[in-house]
Amino acid sequence: VDVTLAGDVADTAHVGSFRILLQSPSSIEARDAISRDSVAVAYVSSPIGGPVVHVESEAEAIRVRGTALFPSSVQAGERDVPAALLMLRHPGGPGTGRLRLDSLFVQVRDETRTQQAPDAYLDRLRVFIEGVEVADLTSLPPVSGVIPVALGGGWIDPGDTVQVRLVVDISPSAPASFLEVAVGGSGLRAADANTGQVVRVEPETGTDLPMVSGLTRITSPSRDRPRFPAVVTIL
């Protein structure tokens, strides 16, 4: 017969570690089911107990800093264009739960910071965490709105920082205009790894939200190349 012991950790529990152990065999009362006489209790191994439980305080915030990577201009159809580098830091100290990275919501904007239809400007969006590709999106929204990106639930330990890099392919049919990629404060979702409670997104000191790629000017090779007559007659 398997017996399982379960319990709830108190809200006021101290940060640290504990383990539940059974007392000595003499503390357990067992009787013959028919005669009701007491029977001896012995442990196969001693002590008998559960695993070590680590009590952590809840993570409450994630700190962010963005670096713009867009060049001053790109050509329509250009591939593998670095857009932005996001630095995500867990500000908690030892004894704080890890952060779980859930999702990004990426905006595509023009020079007036008006959101545009992503697929009118981009063919592809890739996201890398610490150099590992976690998202490769080619079916982008055809109307104005954000691009949802699942981050796969990666972890950030207290005091650690991870790099998130955004790379895009410019659509060959993108209009000759300006383009910016942005991630706002509400565009990043992270949670305490133990409770699943969503945490606050805060900019690092001296920085602002949203995190942006900077403006790049999209040019069309066919439109921007100087045109000359095939034959020049000199009189």
Coordinates of N, CA and C in Angstrom, one line a residue:
V1 N 0.9 -1.2 0.0 CA 0.0 0.0 0.0 C 0.9 1.2 0.0
D2 N 0.7 2.1 -1.0 CA 1.4 3.3 -1.0 C 0.7 4.4 -0.2
V3 N 1.5 5.1 0.6 CA 0.9 6.3 1.3 C 1.7 7.5 0.9
T4 N 0.9 8.5 0.5 CA 1.5 9.8 0.0 C 1.2 10.9 1.0
L5 N 2.2 11.6 1.5 CA 2.0 12.8 2.3 C 2.2 14.0 1.5
A6 N 1.2 14.9 1.6 CA 1.2 16.2 0.9 C 0.9 17.3 1.8
G7 N 1.4 18.5 1.5 CA 1.1 19.7 2.3 C 1.2 21.0 1.5
D8 N 0.7 22.0 2.1 CA 0.8 23.4 1.5 C 1.8 24.2 2.2
V9 N 2.7 24.9 1.4 CA 3.7 25.7 2.0 C 3.0 27.0 2.5
A10 N 3.3 27.4 3.7 CA 2.6 28.6 4.3 C 3.1 29.9 3.6
D11 N 2.1 30.8 3.5 CA 2.5 32.1 2.9 C 3.6 32.8 3.7
T12 N 3.7 32.5 4.9 CA 4.7 33.2 5.8 C 6.0 32.3 6.0
A13 N 6.1 31.3 5.1 CA 7.3 30.4 5.3 C 8.6 31.2 5.0
H14 N 9.6 30.9 5.8 CA 10.9 31.6 5.6 C 11.6 31.1 4.4
V15 N 12.3 32.0 3.7 CA 13.1 31.6 2.5 C 14.2 30.7 3.0
G16 N 14.4 29.5 2.4 CA 15.4 28.6 2.8 C 14.9 27.2 2.3
S17 N 15.5 26.1 3.0 CA 15.2 24.8 2.6 C 14.7 23.9 3.8
F18 N 13.9 23.0 3.5 CA 13.4 22.1 4.5 C 13.1 20.7 3.9
R19 N 13.0 19.7 4.8 CA 12.7 18.4 4.4 C 11.8 17.7 5.5
I20 N 10.8 17.0 5.0 CA 9.9 16.3 5.9 C 10.4 14.9 6.2
L21 N 10.5 14.5 7.5 CA 11.0 13.2 7.8 C 10.0 12.5 8.7
L22 N 9.8 11.2 8.6 CA 9.0 10.4 9.5 C 9.8 10.2 10.9
Q23 N 9.1 10.2 12.0 CA 9.7 10.0 13.2 C 10.1 8.5 13.3
S24 N 10.6 8.0 14.4 CA 11.0 6.7 14.6 C 9.9 5.7 14.4
P25 N 10.2 4.4 14.1 CA 9.1 3.4 13.9 C 8.1 3.3 15.0
S26 N 8.6 3.6 16.2 CA 7.7 3.5 17.4 C 6.6 4.5 17.4
S27 N 6.8 5.6 16.6 CA 5.7 6.6 16.5 C 4.6 6.2 15.7
I28 N 4.7 5.1 14.9 CA 3.6 4.7 14.1 C 2.8 3.5 14.7
E29 N 1.5 3.7 14.8 CA 0.7 2.7 15.4 C 0.1 1.8 14.3
A30 N 0.3 0.5 14.5 CA -0.2 -0.5 13.5 C -0.8 -1.7 14.3
R31 N -1.9 -2.2 13.8 CA -2.6 -3.3 14.5 C -3.0 -4.4 13.6
D32 N -3.1 -5.6 14.1 CA -3.6 -6.7 13.3 C -5.1 -6.4 13.0
A33 N -5.5 -6.6 11.7 CA -6.9 -6.2 11.3 C -7.9 -7.1 12.0
I34 N -7.6 -8.3 12.4 CA -8.6 -9.2 13.0 C -8.6 -9.1 14.6
S35 N -7.4 -9.3 15.1 CA -7.3 -9.4 16.6 C -7.2 -8.0 17.2
R36 N -6.8 -7.0 16.4 CA -6.6 -5.6 16.9 C -5.4 -5.6 17.8
D37 N -4.5 -6.6 17.8 CA -3.3 -6.5 18.6 C -2.3 -5.6 17.9
S38 N -1.5 -5.0 18.7 CA -0.4 -4.2 18.1 C 0.6 -5.0 17.4
V39 N 1.1 -4.5 16.3 CA 2.2 -5.2 15.6 C 3.4 -4.3 15.5
A40 N 4.6 -4.9 15.4 CA 5.8 -4.1 15.4 C 5.9 -3.4 14.0
V41 N 6.5 -2.2 14.0 CA 6.7 -1.4 12.8 C 8.2 -1.3 12.6
A42 N 8.7 -1.6 11.4 CA 10.1 -1.5 11.1 C 10.3 -0.7 9.8
Y43 N 11.3 0.1 9.6 CA 11.6 0.8 8.4 C 12.6 -0.1 7.6
V44 N 12.4 -0.2 6.3 CA 13.3 -0.8 5.4 C 14.6 -0.1 5.4
S45 N 14.5 1.3 5.4 CA 15.7 2.1 5.4 C 15.3 3.3 6.3
S46 N 16.3 3.9 6.9 CA 16.1 5.0 7.8 C 17.1 6.1 7.6
P47 N 16.7 7.4 7.6 CA 15.4 7.8 7.8 C 14.5 7.7 6.6
I48 N 13.2 7.8 6.7 CA 12.3 7.9 5.6 C 11.8 9.3 5.5
G49 N 11.9 9.9 4.4 CA 11.5 11.3 4.2 C 11.3 11.7 2.8
G50 N 10.9 12.9 2.6 CA 10.7 13.5 1.3 C 11.9 14.2 0.8
P51 N 11.9 14.7 -0.4 CA 13.0 15.5 -0.9 C 13.2 16.8 -0.3
V52 N 14.3 17.4 -0.4 CA 14.6 18.8 0.1 C 13.7 19.7 -0.7
V53 N 13.0 20.6 0.0 CA 12.1 21.6 -0.6 C 12.8 23.0 -0.4
H54 N 12.9 23.7 -1.5 CA 13.5 25.0 -1.4 C 12.4 26.1 -1.4
V55 N 12.3 26.9 -0.4 CA 11.3 28.0 -0.4 C 12.0 29.2 -0.9
E56 N 11.4 29.8 -2.0 CA 11.9 31.0 -2.6 C 10.9 32.1 -2.5
S57 N 11.4 33.4 -2.5 CA 10.5 34.5 -2.6 C 10.1 34.7 -4.0
E58 N 8.9 35.3 -4.3 CA 8.4 35.4 -5.6 C 9.1 36.4 -6.4
A59 N 9.5 36.1 -7.7 CA 10.0 37.1 -8.6 C 8.9 38.1 -8.9
E60 N 9.3 39.4 -9.0 CA 8.3 40.4 -9.2 C 8.5 41.3 -10.4
A61 N 9.7 41.3 -10.9 CA 10.0 42.2 -12.1 C 11.1 41.6 -13.0
I62 N 11.1 42.2 -14.2 CA 12.2 41.9 -15.1 C 12.7 43.2 -15.6
R63 N 14.0 43.4 -15.7 CA 14.6 44.7 -16.2 C 15.0 44.5 -17.6
V64 N 14.8 45.5 -18.4 CA 15.1 45.4 -19.9 C 15.9 46.6 -20.4
R65 N 16.7 46.3 -21.4 CA 17.4 47.4 -22.1 C 17.5 47.0 -23.5
G66 N 17.3 47.9 -24.4 CA 17.3 47.6 -25.9 C 18.4 48.4 -26.6
T67 N 19.0 47.7 -27.6 CA 20.0 48.3 -28.4 C 19.5 48.3 -29.9
A68 N 19.4 49.4 -30.6 CA 19.0 49.5 -31.9 C 20.1 48.9 -32.9
L69 N 19.7 48.0 -33.8 CA 20.6 47.4 -34.7 C 20.4 47.7 -36.2
F70 N 19.2 48.3 -36.5 CA 18.9 48.5 -37.9 C 20.0 49.4 -38.5
P71 N 20.4 49.1 -39.7 CA 21.3 50.1 -40.4 C 20.5 51.3 -40.9
S72 N 21.1 52.3 -41.4 CA 20.4 53.5 -41.8 C 19.5 53.3 -43.0
S73 N 19.9 52.3 -43.8 CA 19.1 51.9 -45.0 C 19.2 50.5 -45.3
V74 N 18.2 49.9 -45.9 CA 18.2 48.5 -46.4 C 17.5 48.5 -47.7
Q75 N 17.8 47.4 -48.5 CA 17.1 47.2 -49.8 C 15.9 46.3 -49.6
A76 N 14.8 46.5 -50.3 CA 13.7 45.6 -50.3 C 14.2 44.3 -50.8
G77 N 13.8 43.2 -50.0 CA 14.3 41.9 -50.3 C 15.6 41.5 -49.6
E78 N 16.2 42.4 -48.8 CA 17.4 42.0 -48.1 C 17.1 41.1 -47.0
R79 N 18.0 40.1 -46.8 CA 17.7 39.1 -45.8 C 18.7 39.2 -44.6
D80 N 18.3 38.6 -43.5 CA 19.1 38.5 -42.3 C 19.6 39.8 -41.8
V81 N 18.7 40.7 -41.7 CA 19.0 42.1 -41.2 C 18.8 42.2 -39.7
P82 N 19.9 42.4 -38.9 CA 19.8 42.6 -37.5 C 18.9 43.7 -37.1
A83 N 17.9 43.5 -36.3 CA 16.9 44.6 -36.0 C 17.2 45.2 -34.6
A84 N 17.2 44.3 -33.5 CA 17.4 44.9 -32.2 C 18.0 43.8 -31.3
L85 N 18.7 44.3 -30.2 CA 19.2 43.4 -29.2 C 18.6 43.8 -27.9
L86 N 17.9 42.8 -27.2 CA 17.3 43.1 -26.0 C 18.0 42.4 -24.9
M87 N 18.3 43.1 -23.8 CA 19.0 42.6 -22.6 C 18.0 42.5 -21.5
L88 N 17.7 41.2 -21.1 CA 16.7 41.0 -20.1 C 17.4 40.5 -18.8
R89 N 17.2 41.2 -17.7 CA 17.9 40.9 -16.5 C 16.9 40.6 -15.3
H90 N 17.2 39.6 -14.5 CA 16.5 39.2 -13.3 C 17.1 40.0 -12.2
P91 N 16.4 41.0 -11.6 CA 16.9 41.9 -10.6 C 16.9 41.3 -9.2
G92 N 16.3 40.1 -9.0 CA 16.2 39.5 -7.7 C 17.5 38.9 -7.2
G93 N 17.6 38.8 -5.9 CA 18.8 38.3 -5.2 C 18.6 36.8 -4.9
P94 N 19.6 36.2 -4.3 CA 19.5 34.8 -3.9 C 18.3 34.5 -3.1
G95 N 17.7 33.4 -3.3 CA 16.5 33.0 -2.6 C 15.2 33.5 -3.4
T96 N 15.4 34.1 -4.5 CA 14.2 34.5 -5.3 C 14.0 33.5 -6.4
G97 N 12.8 33.3 -6.8 CA 12.4 32.3 -7.8 C 13.0 32.8 -9.2
R98 N 13.2 31.8 -10.1 CA 13.6 32.1 -11.4 C 12.5 32.8 -12.2
L99 N 12.9 33.5 -13.3 CA 12.0 34.1 -14.2 C 11.8 33.1 -15.4
R100 N 10.5 33.0 -15.9 CA 10.2 32.2 -17.0 C 9.9 33.2 -18.2
L101 N 10.6 33.1 -19.3 CA 10.3 33.9 -20.5 C 9.2 33.3 -21.3
D102 N 8.1 34.0 -21.5 CA 6.9 33.4 -22.2 C 6.8 33.9 -23.6
S103 N 6.7 35.2 -23.8 CA 6.4 35.7 -25.1 C 6.9 37.1 -25.4
L104 N 7.0 37.5 -26.6 CA 7.2 38.8 -27.1 C 6.1 39.2 -28.0
F105 N 5.8 40.5 -28.1 CA 4.8 41.0 -29.1 C 5.5 42.2 -29.8
V106 N 5.8 41.9 -31.1 CA 6.6 42.8 -31.8 C 5.8 43.7 -32.7
Q107 N 6.1 45.0 -32.7 CA 5.4 46.0 -33.6 C 6.2 46.3 -34.8
V108 N 5.5 46.5 -35.9 CA 6.1 47.1 -37.1 C 5.6 48.5 -37.3
R109 N 6.5 49.5 -37.4 CA 6.0 50.9 -37.4 C 6.7 51.7 -38.5
D110 N 6.0 52.8 -38.9 CA 6.7 53.7 -39.9 C 7.3 54.8 -39.1
E111 N 7.8 55.9 -39.9 CA 8.5 57.0 -39.2 C 7.7 57.8 -38.3
T112 N 6.3 57.7 -38.4 CA 5.4 58.4 -37.5 C 5.1 57.6 -36.3
R113 N 5.7 56.4 -36.2 CA 5.5 55.4 -35.1 C 4.0 54.9 -35.1
T114 N 3.5 54.9 -36.3 CA 2.1 54.2 -36.5 C 2.3 52.8 -36.9
Q115 N 1.6 51.9 -36.2 CA 1.7 50.5 -36.5 C 1.3 50.2 -37.9
Q116 N 2.0 49.3 -38.6 CA 1.7 48.8 -40.0 C 1.5 47.3 -40.0
A117 N 1.0 46.9 -41.1 CA 0.8 45.4 -41.3 C 2.1 44.8 -41.5
P118 N 2.5 43.9 -40.6 CA 3.9 43.3 -40.7 C 4.2 42.7 -42.0
D119 N 3.3 42.0 -42.6 CA 3.7 41.2 -43.9 C 3.9 42.2 -45.1
A120 N 3.5 43.5 -44.9 CA 3.7 44.4 -46.0 C 5.2 44.8 -46.0
Y121 N 5.9 44.6 -44.9 CA 7.3 45.1 -44.8 C 8.3 43.9 -44.6
L122 N 7.8 42.8 -43.9 CA 8.7 41.7 -43.6 C 8.3 40.4 -44.2
D123 N 9.2 39.6 -44.6 CA 9.0 38.3 -45.0 C 9.2 37.3 -43.9
R124 N 10.0 37.6 -42.9 CA 10.4 36.7 -41.9 C 10.9 37.4 -40.7
L125 N 10.6 36.8 -39.5 CA 11.1 37.3 -38.2 C 11.7 36.1 -37.5
R126 N 13.0 36.2 -37.1 CA 13.6 35.2 -36.2 C 14.1 35.8 -34.9
V127 N 14.0 35.0 -33.9 CA 14.3 35.4 -32.5 C 15.3 34.4 -31.9
F128 N 16.4 35.0 -31.4 CA 17.5 34.2 -30.8 C 17.7 34.5 -29.3
I129 N 17.8 33.5 -28.5 CA 18.1 33.8 -27.1 C 19.4 33.1 -26.8
E130 N 20.4 34.0 -26.4 CA 21.8 33.5 -26.2 C 22.3 32.8 -27.4
G131 N 22.0 33.3 -28.6 CA 22.5 32.6 -29.8 C 21.7 31.4 -30.3
V132 N 20.7 31.0 -29.6 CA 19.9 29.8 -30.0 C 18.6 30.3 -30.5
E133 N 18.3 29.9 -31.7 CA 17.0 30.3 -32.4 C 15.8 29.6 -31.6
V134 N 14.9 30.5 -31.2 CA 13.7 30.0 -30.5 C 12.4 30.3 -31.3
A135 N 12.5 31.1 -32.3 CA 11.3 31.4 -33.1 C 11.8 31.7 -34.6
D136 N 11.0 31.2 -35.5 CA 11.2 31.5 -36.9 C 9.9 31.6 -37.6
L137 N 9.4 32.9 -37.8 CA 8.1 33.2 -38.2 C 8.1 33.7 -39.7
T138 N 7.3 33.1 -40.5 CA 7.2 33.5 -41.9 C 5.8 33.9 -42.3
S139 N 4.8 33.4 -41.5 CA 3.4 33.8 -41.7 C 3.1 35.0 -40.8
L140 N 3.3 36.2 -41.3 CA 3.1 37.4 -40.4 C 1.7 38.0 -40.7
P141 N 1.2 38.7 -39.7 CA -0.1 39.3 -39.8 C -0.3 40.2 -41.0
P142 N -1.3 40.1 -41.8 CA -1.5 40.9 -43.0 C -2.2 42.2 -42.7
V143 N -2.6 42.5 -41.4 CA -3.2 43.7 -41.0 C -2.4 44.3 -39.9
S144 N -2.7 45.6 -39.6 CA -2.0 46.3 -38.6 C -2.1 45.6 -37.2
G145 N -1.0 45.4 -36.6 CA -1.1 44.7 -35.3 C 0.3 44.1 -34.9
V146 N 0.3 43.5 -33.8 CA 1.6 42.9 -33.3 C 1.9 41.5 -33.8
I147 N 3.2 41.2 -33.8 CA 3.6 39.8 -34.1 C 3.8 39.1 -32.8
P148 N 3.0 38.1 -32.5 CA 3.2 37.3 -31.2 C 4.3 36.3 -31.5
V149 N 5.2 36.3 -30.5 CA 6.4 35.4 -30.6 C 6.5 34.6 -29.3
A150 N 6.3 33.3 -29.4 CA 6.5 32.4 -28.2 C 8.0 32.2 -27.9
L151 N 8.4 32.4 -26.7 CA 9.8 32.3 -26.4 C 10.2 30.9 -25.8
G152 N 9.2 30.0 -25.6 CA 9.6 28.7 -25.2 C 9.8 28.5 -23.7
G153 N 9.5 29.5 -22.9 CA 9.6 29.3 -21.4 C 11.0 29.1 -20.9
G154 N 12.0 29.8 -21.5 CA 13.4 29.7 -21.0 C 13.5 30.4 -19.7
W155 N 14.6 30.1 -18.9 CA 14.7 30.6 -17.5 C 15.8 31.7 -17.4
I156 N 15.6 32.6 -16.5 CA 16.6 33.5 -16.1 C 16.7 33.4 -14.6
D157 N 17.9 33.0 -14.1 CA 18.2 32.9 -12.7 C 18.4 34.3 -12.0
P158 N 18.1 34.4 -10.7 CA 18.3 35.7 -10.1 C 19.7 36.3 -10.3
G159 N 19.8 37.5 -10.7 CA 21.0 38.2 -11.0 C 21.6 38.0 -12.3
D160 N 21.0 37.1 -13.1 CA 21.5 36.8 -14.5 C 20.9 37.7 -15.5
T161 N 21.5 37.8 -16.7 CA 21.0 38.5 -17.9 C 21.1 37.7 -19.1
V162 N 20.1 37.7 -19.9 CA 20.1 37.0 -21.2 C 19.9 38.0 -22.4
Q163 N 20.5 37.6 -23.5 CA 20.4 38.4 -24.7 C 19.3 37.8 -25.6
V164 N 18.5 38.7 -26.1 CA 17.5 38.3 -27.1 C 17.7 39.1 -28.4
R165 N 17.9 38.5 -29.5 CA 18.3 39.2 -30.7 C 17.1 39.0 -31.7
L166 N 16.7 40.1 -32.4 CA 15.7 40.0 -33.4 C 16.3 40.2 -34.8
V167 N 16.0 39.3 -35.7 CA 16.6 39.4 -37.1 C 15.4 39.3 -38.1
V168 N 15.4 40.1 -39.1 CA 14.3 40.1 -40.1 C 14.8 40.0 -41.5
D169 N 13.9 39.5 -42.3 CA 14.0 39.6 -43.8 C 13.1 40.6 -44.3
I170 N 13.6 41.6 -45.1 CA 12.7 42.6 -45.7 C 12.0 42.1 -46.9
S171 N 10.7 42.3 -47.0 CA 9.9 41.8 -48.1 C 10.4 42.5 -49.4
P172 N 10.5 41.7 -50.5 CA 10.8 42.3 -51.8 C 9.8 43.3 -52.3
S173 N 8.6 43.2 -51.8 CA 7.6 44.2 -52.2 C 7.3 45.3 -51.2
A174 N 8.2 45.4 -50.2 CA 8.1 46.5 -49.2 C 8.1 47.8 -49.8
P175 N 7.3 48.7 -49.4 CA 7.3 50.1 -50.0 C 8.6 50.8 -49.7
A176 N 8.9 51.7 -50.6 CA 10.1 52.6 -50.3 C 9.7 53.6 -49.2
S177 N 10.1 53.3 -48.0 CA 9.6 54.2 -46.9 C 10.5 53.9 -45.7
F178 N 10.1 54.3 -44.5 CA 10.9 54.0 -43.3 C 10.2 52.9 -42.5
L179 N 11.1 52.2 -41.8 CA 10.6 51.0 -41.0 C 11.3 51.0 -39.7
E180 N 10.5 50.6 -38.6 CA 11.0 50.4 -37.3 C 10.3 49.2 -36.7
V181 N 11.1 48.5 -35.9 CA 10.5 47.3 -35.2 C 10.6 47.7 -33.7
A182 N 9.6 47.4 -32.9 CA 9.6 47.9 -31.5 C 8.9 46.8 -30.6
V183 N 9.4 46.8 -29.4 CA 8.8 45.9 -28.3 C 8.5 46.8 -27.1
G184 N 7.2 47.0 -26.8 CA 6.9 47.9 -25.7 C 6.9 47.2 -24.4
G185 N 6.6 47.9 -23.3 CA 6.6 47.3 -22.0 C 5.6 46.2 -21.9
S186 N 4.4 46.4 -22.6 CA 3.4 45.3 -22.5 C 3.7 44.3 -23.6
G187 N 4.8 44.4 -24.3 CA 5.1 43.5 -25.4 C 6.1 42.4 -25.0
L188 N 6.4 42.3 -23.7 CA 7.2 41.3 -23.1 C 6.4 40.6 -22.0
R189 N 6.3 39.3 -22.0 CA 5.6 38.6 -20.9 C 6.6 37.6 -20.3
A190 N 6.8 37.8 -19.0 CA 7.6 36.9 -18.2 C 6.9 36.7 -16.9
A191 N 7.2 35.5 -16.2 CA 6.5 35.1 -15.0 C 7.4 34.5 -14.0
D192 N 7.0 34.5 -12.8 CA 7.7 33.8 -11.7 C 7.6 32.3 -12.1
A193 N 8.8 31.6 -12.1 CA 8.8 30.2 -12.5 C 8.0 29.3 -11.6
N194 N 7.9 29.6 -10.3 CA 7.2 28.8 -9.3 C 5.7 28.9 -9.4
T195 N 5.3 30.2 -9.4 CA 3.8 30.5 -9.3 C 3.1 30.7 -10.6
G196 N 3.9 31.1 -11.6 CA 3.3 31.5 -12.9 C 2.8 32.9 -12.9
Q197 N 3.0 33.7 -11.8 CA 2.5 35.0 -11.7 C 3.3 35.9 -12.7
V198 N 2.6 36.7 -13.5 CA 3.3 37.6 -14.5 C 4.0 38.7 -13.7
V199 N 5.2 39.0 -14.1 CA 6.0 40.0 -13.4 C 5.9 41.4 -14.2
R200 N 6.3 42.4 -13.5 CA 6.4 43.8 -14.1 C 7.6 43.8 -15.0
V201 N 7.4 44.6 -16.1 CA 8.5 44.9 -17.0 C 9.0 46.3 -16.8
E202 N 10.3 46.5 -16.4 CA 10.8 47.8 -16.0 C 12.0 48.1 -16.9
P203 N 12.2 49.3 -17.4 CA 13.4 49.7 -18.1 C 14.6 49.8 -17.2
E204 N 15.8 49.5 -17.6 CA 17.0 49.7 -16.9 C 17.2 51.2 -16.7
T205 N 17.9 51.6 -15.6 CA 18.1 53.0 -15.3 C 18.8 53.6 -16.5
G206 N 18.2 54.8 -16.9 CA 18.8 55.6 -18.0 C 18.2 55.2 -19.3
T207 N 17.3 54.2 -19.4 CA 16.7 53.8 -20.6 C 15.2 54.0 -20.6
D208 N 14.5 53.9 -21.7 CA 13.1 54.0 -21.9 C 12.5 52.9 -22.6
L209 N 11.2 52.7 -22.5 CA 10.4 51.8 -23.3 C 9.6 52.6 -24.3
P210 N 9.3 52.1 -25.5 CA 9.6 50.7 -25.9 C 11.0 50.5 -26.3
M211 N 11.4 49.3 -26.5 CA 12.7 48.9 -27.1 C 12.6 48.9 -28.6
V212 N 13.4 49.6 -29.3 CA 13.2 49.8 -30.7 C 14.5 49.4 -31.5
S213 N 14.3 49.2 -32.8 CA 15.3 48.9 -33.7 C 16.0 50.1 -34.3
G214 N 15.4 51.3 -34.1 CA 15.8 52.5 -34.9 C 15.2 52.4 -36.3
L215 N 15.1 53.6 -36.9 CA 14.5 53.7 -38.2 C 15.5 53.3 -39.3
T216 N 15.0 52.5 -40.3 CA 15.8 52.3 -41.4 C 15.0 52.7 -42.7
R217 N 15.7 53.1 -43.7 CA 15.0 53.5 -44.9 C 15.1 52.4 -45.9
I218 N 13.9 52.0 -46.4 CA 13.8 50.9 -47.3 C 13.9 51.5 -48.7
T219 N 14.9 51.0 -49.5 CA 15.1 51.4 -50.9 C 14.8 50.3 -51.8
S220 N 14.4 50.6 -53.0 CA 14.2 49.6 -54.1 C 15.3 49.7 -55.1
P221 N 16.0 48.7 -55.3 CA 17.1 48.7 -56.3 C 16.7 49.3 -57.7
S222 N 15.5 48.8 -58.1 CA 15.1 49.2 -59.5 C 14.7 50.7 -59.5
R223 N 14.2 51.2 -58.4 CA 13.7 52.6 -58.4 C 14.9 53.6 -58.1
D224 N 15.9 53.1 -57.3 CA 16.9 54.0 -56.8 C 18.1 54.0 -57.7
R225 N 18.3 53.1 -58.6 CA 19.5 53.1 -59.4 C 19.4 54.1 -60.5
P226 N 20.4 55.0 -60.7 CA 20.3 56.0 -61.7 C 20.1 55.4 -63.1
R227 N 19.3 56.0 -63.9 CA 19.0 55.5 -65.2 C 19.7 56.4 -66.3
F228 N 20.3 55.7 -67.3 CA 21.0 56.4 -68.4 C 20.6 55.8 -69.7
P229 N 20.6 56.6 -70.7 CA 20.2 56.0 -72.0 C 21.2 54.9 -72.5
A230 N 20.8 53.9 -73.2 CA 21.7 52.9 -73.7 C 22.7 53.4 -74.6
V231 N 22.4 54.4 -75.4 CA 23.3 55.0 -76.4 C 23.4 56.5 -76.2
V232 N 24.6 57.0 -76.1 CA 24.8 58.4 -75.9 C 25.5 58.9 -77.2
T233 N 24.9 59.9 -77.8 CA 25.4 60.5 -79.0 C 26.1 61.9 -78.6
I234 N 27.3 62.0 -78.9 CA 28.0 63.3 -78.6 C 28.2 64.1 -79.9
L235 N 27.6 65.3 -79.9 CA 27.6 66.1 -81.0 C 28.9 67.1 -81.0

